[in-house]
Short mmCIF file of C-alpha atoms and ligand atoms in Angstrom, two decimals:
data_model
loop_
_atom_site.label_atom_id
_atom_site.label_comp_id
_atom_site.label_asym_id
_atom_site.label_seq_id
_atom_site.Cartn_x
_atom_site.Cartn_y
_atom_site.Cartn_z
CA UNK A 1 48.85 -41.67 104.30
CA UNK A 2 52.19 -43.32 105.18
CA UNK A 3 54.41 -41.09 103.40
CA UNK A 4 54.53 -38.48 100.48
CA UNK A 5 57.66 -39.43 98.68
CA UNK A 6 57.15 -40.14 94.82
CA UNK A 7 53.38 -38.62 95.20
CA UNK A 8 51.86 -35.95 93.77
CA UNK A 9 50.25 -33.24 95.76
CA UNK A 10 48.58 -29.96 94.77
CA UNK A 11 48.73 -26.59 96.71
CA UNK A 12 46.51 -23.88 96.01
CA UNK A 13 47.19 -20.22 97.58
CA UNK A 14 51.30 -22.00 97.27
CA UNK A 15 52.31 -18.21 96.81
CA UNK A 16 52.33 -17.25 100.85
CA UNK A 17 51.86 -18.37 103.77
CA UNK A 18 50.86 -21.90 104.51
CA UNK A 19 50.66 -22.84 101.20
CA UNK A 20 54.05 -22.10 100.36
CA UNK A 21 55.41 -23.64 103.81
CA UNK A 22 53.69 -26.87 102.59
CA UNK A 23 55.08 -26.84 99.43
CA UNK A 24 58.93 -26.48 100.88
CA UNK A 25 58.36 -29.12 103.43
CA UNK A 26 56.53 -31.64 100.83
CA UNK A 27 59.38 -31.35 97.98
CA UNK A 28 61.91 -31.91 101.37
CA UNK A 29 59.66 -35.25 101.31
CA UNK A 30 60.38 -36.24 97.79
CA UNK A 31 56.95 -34.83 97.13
CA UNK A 32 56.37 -33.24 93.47
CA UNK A 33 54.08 -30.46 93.23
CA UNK A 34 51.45 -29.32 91.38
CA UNK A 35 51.16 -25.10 92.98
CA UNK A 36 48.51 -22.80 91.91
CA UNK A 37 47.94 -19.07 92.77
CA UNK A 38 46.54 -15.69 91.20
CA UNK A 39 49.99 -13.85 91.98
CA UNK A 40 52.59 -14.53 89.87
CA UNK A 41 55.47 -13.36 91.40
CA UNK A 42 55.06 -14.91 94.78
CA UNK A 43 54.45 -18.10 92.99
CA UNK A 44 57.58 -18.11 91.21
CA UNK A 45 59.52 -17.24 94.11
CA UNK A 46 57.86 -20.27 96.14
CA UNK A 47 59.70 -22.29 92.94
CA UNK A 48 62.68 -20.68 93.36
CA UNK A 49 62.66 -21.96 97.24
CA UNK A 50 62.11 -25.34 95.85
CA UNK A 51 64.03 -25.34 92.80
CA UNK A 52 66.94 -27.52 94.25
CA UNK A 53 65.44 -30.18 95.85
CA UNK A 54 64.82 -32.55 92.90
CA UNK A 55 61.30 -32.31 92.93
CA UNK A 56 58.79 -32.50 89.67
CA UNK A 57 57.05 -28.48 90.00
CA UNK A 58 54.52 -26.85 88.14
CA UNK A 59 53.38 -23.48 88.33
CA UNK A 60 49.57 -22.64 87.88
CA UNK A 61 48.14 -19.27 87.98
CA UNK A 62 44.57 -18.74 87.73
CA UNK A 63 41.84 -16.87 89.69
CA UNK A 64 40.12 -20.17 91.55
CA UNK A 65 36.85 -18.14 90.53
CA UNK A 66 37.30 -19.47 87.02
CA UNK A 67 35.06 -22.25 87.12
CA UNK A 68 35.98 -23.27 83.23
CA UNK A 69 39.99 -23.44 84.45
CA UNK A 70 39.40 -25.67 87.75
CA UNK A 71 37.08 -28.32 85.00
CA UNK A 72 40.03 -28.33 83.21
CA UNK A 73 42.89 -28.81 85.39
CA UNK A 74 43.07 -32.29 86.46
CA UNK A 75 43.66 -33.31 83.07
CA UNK A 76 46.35 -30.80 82.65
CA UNK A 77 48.23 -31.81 85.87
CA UNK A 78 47.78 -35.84 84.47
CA UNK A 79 49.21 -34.47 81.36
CA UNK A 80 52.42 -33.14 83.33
CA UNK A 81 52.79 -35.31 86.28
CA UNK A 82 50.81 -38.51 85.29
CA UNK A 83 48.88 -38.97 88.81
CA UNK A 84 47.69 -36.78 91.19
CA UNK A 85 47.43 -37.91 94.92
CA UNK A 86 46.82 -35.34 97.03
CA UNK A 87 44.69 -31.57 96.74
CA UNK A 88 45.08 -29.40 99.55
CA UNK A 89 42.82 -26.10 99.06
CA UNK A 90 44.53 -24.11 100.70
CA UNK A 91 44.10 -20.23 99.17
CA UNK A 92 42.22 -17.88 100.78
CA UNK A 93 41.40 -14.37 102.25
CA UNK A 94 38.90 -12.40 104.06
CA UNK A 95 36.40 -9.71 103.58
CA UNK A 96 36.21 -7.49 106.56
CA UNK A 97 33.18 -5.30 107.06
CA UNK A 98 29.69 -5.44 109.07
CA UNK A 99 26.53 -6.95 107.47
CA UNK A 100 25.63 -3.76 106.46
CA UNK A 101 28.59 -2.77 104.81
CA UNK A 102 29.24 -5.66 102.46
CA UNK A 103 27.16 -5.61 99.17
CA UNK A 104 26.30 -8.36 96.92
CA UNK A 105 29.47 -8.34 95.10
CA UNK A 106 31.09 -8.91 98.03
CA UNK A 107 29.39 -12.27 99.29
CA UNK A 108 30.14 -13.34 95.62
CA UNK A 109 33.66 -11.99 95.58
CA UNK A 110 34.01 -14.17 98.99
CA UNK A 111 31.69 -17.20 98.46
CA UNK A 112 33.68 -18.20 95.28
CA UNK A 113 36.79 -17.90 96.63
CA UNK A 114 36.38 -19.95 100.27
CA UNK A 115 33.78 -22.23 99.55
CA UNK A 116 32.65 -22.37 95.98
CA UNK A 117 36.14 -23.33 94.55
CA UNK A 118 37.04 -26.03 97.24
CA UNK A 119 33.75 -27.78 96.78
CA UNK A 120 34.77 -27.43 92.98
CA UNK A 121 38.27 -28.57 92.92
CA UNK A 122 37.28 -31.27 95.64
CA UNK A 123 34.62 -32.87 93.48
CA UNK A 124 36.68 -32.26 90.05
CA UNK A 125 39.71 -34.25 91.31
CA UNK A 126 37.90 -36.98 93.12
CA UNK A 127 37.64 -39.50 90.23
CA UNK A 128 41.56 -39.06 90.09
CA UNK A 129 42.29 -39.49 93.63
CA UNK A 130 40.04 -42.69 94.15
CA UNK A 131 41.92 -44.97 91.14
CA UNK A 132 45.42 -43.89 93.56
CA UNK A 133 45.92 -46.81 96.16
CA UNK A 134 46.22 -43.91 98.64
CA UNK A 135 44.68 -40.09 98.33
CA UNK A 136 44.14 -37.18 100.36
CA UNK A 137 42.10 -34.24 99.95
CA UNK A 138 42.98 -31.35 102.64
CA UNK A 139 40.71 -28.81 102.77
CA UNK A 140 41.52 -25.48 104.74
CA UNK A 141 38.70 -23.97 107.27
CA UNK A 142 40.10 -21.96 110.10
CA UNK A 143 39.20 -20.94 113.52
CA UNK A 144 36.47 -19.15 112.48
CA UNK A 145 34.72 -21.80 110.56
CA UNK A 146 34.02 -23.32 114.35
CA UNK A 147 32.68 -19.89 115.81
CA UNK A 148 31.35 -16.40 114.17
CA UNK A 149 32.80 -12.84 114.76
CA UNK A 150 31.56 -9.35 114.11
CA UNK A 151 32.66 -7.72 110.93
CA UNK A 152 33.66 -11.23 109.39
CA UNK A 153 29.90 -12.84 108.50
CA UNK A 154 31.51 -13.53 104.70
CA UNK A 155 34.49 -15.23 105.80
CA UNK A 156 32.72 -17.55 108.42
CA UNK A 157 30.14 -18.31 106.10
CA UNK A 158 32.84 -19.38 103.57
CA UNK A 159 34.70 -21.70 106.50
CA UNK A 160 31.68 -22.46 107.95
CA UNK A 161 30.47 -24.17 104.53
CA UNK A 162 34.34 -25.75 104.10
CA UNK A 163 33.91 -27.50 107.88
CA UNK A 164 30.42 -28.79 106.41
CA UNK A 165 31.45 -29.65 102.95
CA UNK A 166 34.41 -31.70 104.22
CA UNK A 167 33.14 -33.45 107.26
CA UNK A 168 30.27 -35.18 104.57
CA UNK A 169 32.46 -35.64 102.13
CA UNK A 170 35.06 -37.62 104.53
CA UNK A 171 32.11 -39.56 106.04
CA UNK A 172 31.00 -40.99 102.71
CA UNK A 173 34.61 -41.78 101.42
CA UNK A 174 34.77 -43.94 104.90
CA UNK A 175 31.44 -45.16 103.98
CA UNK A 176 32.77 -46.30 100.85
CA UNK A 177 35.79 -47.63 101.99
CA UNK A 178 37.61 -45.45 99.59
CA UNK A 179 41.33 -44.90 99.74
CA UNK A 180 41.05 -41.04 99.60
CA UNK A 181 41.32 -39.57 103.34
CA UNK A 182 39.19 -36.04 103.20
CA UNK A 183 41.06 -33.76 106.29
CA UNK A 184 39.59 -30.23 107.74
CA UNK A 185 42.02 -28.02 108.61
CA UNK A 186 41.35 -25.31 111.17
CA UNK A 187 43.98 -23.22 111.85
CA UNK A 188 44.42 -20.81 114.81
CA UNK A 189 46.58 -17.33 114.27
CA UNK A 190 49.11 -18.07 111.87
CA UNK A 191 51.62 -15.35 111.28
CA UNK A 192 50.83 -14.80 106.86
CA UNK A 193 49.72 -12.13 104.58
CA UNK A 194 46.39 -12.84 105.14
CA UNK A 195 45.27 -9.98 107.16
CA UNK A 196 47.21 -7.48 104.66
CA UNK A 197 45.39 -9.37 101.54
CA UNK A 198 41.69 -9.14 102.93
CA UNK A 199 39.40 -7.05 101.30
CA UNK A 200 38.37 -4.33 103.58
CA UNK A 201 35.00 -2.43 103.72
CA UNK A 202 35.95 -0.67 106.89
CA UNK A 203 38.88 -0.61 109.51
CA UNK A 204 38.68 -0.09 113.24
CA UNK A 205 42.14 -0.67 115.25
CA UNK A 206 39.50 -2.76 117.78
CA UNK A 207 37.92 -4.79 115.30
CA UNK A 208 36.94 -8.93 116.44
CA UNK A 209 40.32 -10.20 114.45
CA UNK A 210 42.25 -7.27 115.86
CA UNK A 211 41.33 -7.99 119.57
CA UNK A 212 41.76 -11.55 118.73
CA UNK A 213 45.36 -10.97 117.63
CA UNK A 214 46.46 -8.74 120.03
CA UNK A 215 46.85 -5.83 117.72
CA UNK A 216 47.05 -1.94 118.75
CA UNK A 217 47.46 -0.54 114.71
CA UNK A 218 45.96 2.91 113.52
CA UNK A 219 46.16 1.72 109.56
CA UNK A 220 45.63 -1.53 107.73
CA UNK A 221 48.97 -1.82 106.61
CA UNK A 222 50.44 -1.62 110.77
CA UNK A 223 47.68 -4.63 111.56
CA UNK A 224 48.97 -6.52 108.98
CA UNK A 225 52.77 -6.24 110.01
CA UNK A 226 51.22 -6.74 113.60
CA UNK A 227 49.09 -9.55 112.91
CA UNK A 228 52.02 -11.68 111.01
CA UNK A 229 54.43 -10.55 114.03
CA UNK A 230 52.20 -11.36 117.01
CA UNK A 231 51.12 -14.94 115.75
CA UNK A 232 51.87 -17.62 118.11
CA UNK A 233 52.57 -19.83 114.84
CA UNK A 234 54.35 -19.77 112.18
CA UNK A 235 53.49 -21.07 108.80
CA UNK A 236 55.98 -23.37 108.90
CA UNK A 237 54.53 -24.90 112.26
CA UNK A 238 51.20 -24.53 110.71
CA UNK A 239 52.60 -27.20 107.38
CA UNK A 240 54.16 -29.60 110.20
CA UNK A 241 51.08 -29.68 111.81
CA UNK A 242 49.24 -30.64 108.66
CA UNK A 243 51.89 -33.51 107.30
CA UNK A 244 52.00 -34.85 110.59
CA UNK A 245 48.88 -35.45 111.11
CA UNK A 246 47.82 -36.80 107.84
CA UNK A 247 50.53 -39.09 108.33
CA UNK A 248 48.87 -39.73 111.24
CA UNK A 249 45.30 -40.27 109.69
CA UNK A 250 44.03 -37.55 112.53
CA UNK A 251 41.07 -36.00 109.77
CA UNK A 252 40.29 -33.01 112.29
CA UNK A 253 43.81 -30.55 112.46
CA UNK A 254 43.56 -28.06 114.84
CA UNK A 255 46.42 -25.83 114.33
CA UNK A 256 47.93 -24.24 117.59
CA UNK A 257 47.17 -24.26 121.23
CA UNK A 258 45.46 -20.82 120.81
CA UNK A 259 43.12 -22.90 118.17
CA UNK A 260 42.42 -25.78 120.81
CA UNK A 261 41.91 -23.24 123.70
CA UNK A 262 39.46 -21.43 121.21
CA UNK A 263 37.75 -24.47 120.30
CA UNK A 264 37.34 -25.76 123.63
CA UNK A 265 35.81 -22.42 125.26
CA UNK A 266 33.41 -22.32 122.34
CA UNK A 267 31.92 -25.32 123.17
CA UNK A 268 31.88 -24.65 127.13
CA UNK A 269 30.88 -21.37 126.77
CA UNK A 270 28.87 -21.14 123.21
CA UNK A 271 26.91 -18.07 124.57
CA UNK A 272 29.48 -16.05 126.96
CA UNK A 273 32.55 -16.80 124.40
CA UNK A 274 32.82 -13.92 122.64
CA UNK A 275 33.36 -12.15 125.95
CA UNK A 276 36.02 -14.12 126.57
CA UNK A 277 37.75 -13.60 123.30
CA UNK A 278 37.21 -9.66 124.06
CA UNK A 279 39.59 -10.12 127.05
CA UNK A 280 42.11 -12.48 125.28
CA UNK A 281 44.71 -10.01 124.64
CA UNK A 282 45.07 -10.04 128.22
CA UNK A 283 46.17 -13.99 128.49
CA UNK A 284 48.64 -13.60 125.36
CA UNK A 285 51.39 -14.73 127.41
CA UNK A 286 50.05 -17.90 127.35
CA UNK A 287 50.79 -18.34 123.76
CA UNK A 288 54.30 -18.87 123.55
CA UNK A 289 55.13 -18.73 120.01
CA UNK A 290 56.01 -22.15 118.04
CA UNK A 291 58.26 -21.88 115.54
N1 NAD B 1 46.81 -16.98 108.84
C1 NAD B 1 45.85 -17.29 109.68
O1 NAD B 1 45.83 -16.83 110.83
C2 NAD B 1 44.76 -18.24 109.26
C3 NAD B 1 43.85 -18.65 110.25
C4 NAD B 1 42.82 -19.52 109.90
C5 NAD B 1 42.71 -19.97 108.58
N2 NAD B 1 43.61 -19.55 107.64
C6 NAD B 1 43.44 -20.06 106.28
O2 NAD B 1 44.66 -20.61 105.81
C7 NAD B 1 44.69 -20.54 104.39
C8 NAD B 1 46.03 -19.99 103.93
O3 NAD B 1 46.09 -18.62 104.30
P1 NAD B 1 47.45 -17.87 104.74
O4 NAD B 1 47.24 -17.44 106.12
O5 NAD B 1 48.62 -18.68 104.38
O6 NAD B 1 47.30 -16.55 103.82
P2 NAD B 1 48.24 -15.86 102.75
O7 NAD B 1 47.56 -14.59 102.38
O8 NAD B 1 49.64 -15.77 103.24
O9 NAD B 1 48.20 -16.89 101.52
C9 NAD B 1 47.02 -17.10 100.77
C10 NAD B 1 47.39 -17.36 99.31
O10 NAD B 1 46.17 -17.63 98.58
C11 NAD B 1 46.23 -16.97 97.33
N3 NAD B 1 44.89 -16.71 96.83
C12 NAD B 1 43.90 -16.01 97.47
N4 NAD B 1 42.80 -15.96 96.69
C13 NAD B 1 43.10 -16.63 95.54
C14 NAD B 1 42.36 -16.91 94.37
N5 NAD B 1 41.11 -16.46 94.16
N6 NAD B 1 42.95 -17.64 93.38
C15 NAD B 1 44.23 -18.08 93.54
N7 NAD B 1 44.97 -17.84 94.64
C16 NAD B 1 44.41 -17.12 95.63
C17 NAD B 1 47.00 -15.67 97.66
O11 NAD B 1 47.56 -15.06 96.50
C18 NAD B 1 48.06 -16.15 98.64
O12 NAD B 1 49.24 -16.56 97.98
C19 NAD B 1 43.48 -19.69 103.97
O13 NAD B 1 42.43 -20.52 103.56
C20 NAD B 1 43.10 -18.99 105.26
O14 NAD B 1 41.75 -18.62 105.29
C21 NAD B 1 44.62 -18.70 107.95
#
């Protein structure tokens, strides 16, 4: 995609985080905006952020469980904004707790959220996007939709599925010669909410994403003020990543250097690598933060 000026994207999760840094740096593109999110306050202070950059916005909040509301909304955001170019799923958040301590609820609760409701939203908007001479759909996996962790089995099985879903999905639009691009997203440690939003089952200062990030907290609420503080990205490097390389036409995003090193030991080392992950905090100096 050459440019987004005079398109239409949609952000879900546009509340926090990555979502709302893509929804700043889009409107500074002449992008109008479609944002969605369950919370919202944080969704109408992401407007407020936006409000003077002459930029079409509406606000959306809904649960992206509701199955009935995602049928529904690409012929509400037609209705408001004529066209719709680009979806970005975006929203998400994590379950943390061991096999054993996640029940059934759980696995829905999570499911729905990371991997039900992009497959959903990616196959309710796709008649829309392919009558657009250009369209994107930008689905967000992470880090650990490339390798698993202890204590986070619902969350990789949720990015997991989003890596799978996409990577078909993109291969048949090529197929097809379609004008919609289909991009993964895997981000690295991005400093957002998202640890302080997960649903937890159990906490343990040394848990997988806790050595991961570096963190040394004795209460969820310290990790999470750890977690954003100790990223070596920002959400606002994450959304640059993204724009640039759609613009680009790159379809696999790997977001940081801590995300390529990760990706790259995983595949040298696919049976010793969550050793190496254990030492990690050790090598943080390596990962000077981008801003
Ligand atoms: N931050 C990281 O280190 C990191 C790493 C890898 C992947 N990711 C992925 O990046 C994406 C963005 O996360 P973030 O880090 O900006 O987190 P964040 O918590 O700052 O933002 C997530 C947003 O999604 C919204 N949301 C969550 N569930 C929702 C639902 N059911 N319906 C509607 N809105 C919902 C939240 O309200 C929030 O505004 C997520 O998919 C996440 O899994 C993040």
């Amino acid at each position: 995609m050459k440019n987004f000026k005079n398109k239409v994207a949609l952000i879900t999760g546009a509340g926090s985080g990555i979502g709302r840094a893509l929804a700043i740096q889009l409107a500074d593109s002449g992008c109008n905006l479609a944002l969605v999110d369950w919370n919202e306050k944080t969704l109408k202070e992401t407007e407020q952020m936006i409000r003077k950059k002459n930029v079409a916005v509406s606000l959306h909040f809904f649960d992206l469980r509701e199955k009935e509301k995602i049928e529904s909304l690409p012929e509400e955001i037609i209705e408001i904004h004529k066209q719709i170019d680009i979806v970005i799923n975006n929203a998400g958040l994590s379950i943390i707790g061991k096999v054993d301590e996640v029940n059934e609820d759980d696995w829905q609760f999570g499911v729905d959220i990371l991997l039900n409701a992009v497959i959903q939203m990616s196959t309710v908007f796709l008649p829309y996007l392919q009558k657009r001479p250009e369209a994107a759909i930008v689905n967000v996996s992470s880090i650990f939709g490339l390798f698993s962790v202890p204590k986070q089995s619902i969350y990789n099985v949720g990015k997991f599925g989003v890596k799978a879903f996409t990577e078909s999905l993109s291969l048949e639009m090529e197929m097809s010669e379609s004008p919609v691009e289909v991009y993964c997203v895997f981000p690295g440690h991005i400093g957002t909410n998202i640890y302080s939003s997960s649903r937890f089952k159990s906490f343990e200062a040394d848990d997988a994403g806790a050595a991961i990030f570096g963190a040394n907290a004795s209460t969820i609420e310290e990790a999470g003020a750890q977690f954003k503080q100790n990223a070596p990205s920002s959400p606002e490097f994450a959304a640059k990543t993204i724009l640039k390389n759609i613009k680009n036409k790159n379809k696999r995003i790997l977001i940081g250097f801590d995300a390529k090193f990760y990706d790259l030991m995983s595949r040298l080392f696919p049976k010793n690598f969550l050793k190496i992950i254990w030492i990690l905090p050790f090598f943080r100096g390596i990962f000077k933060p981008k801003k």
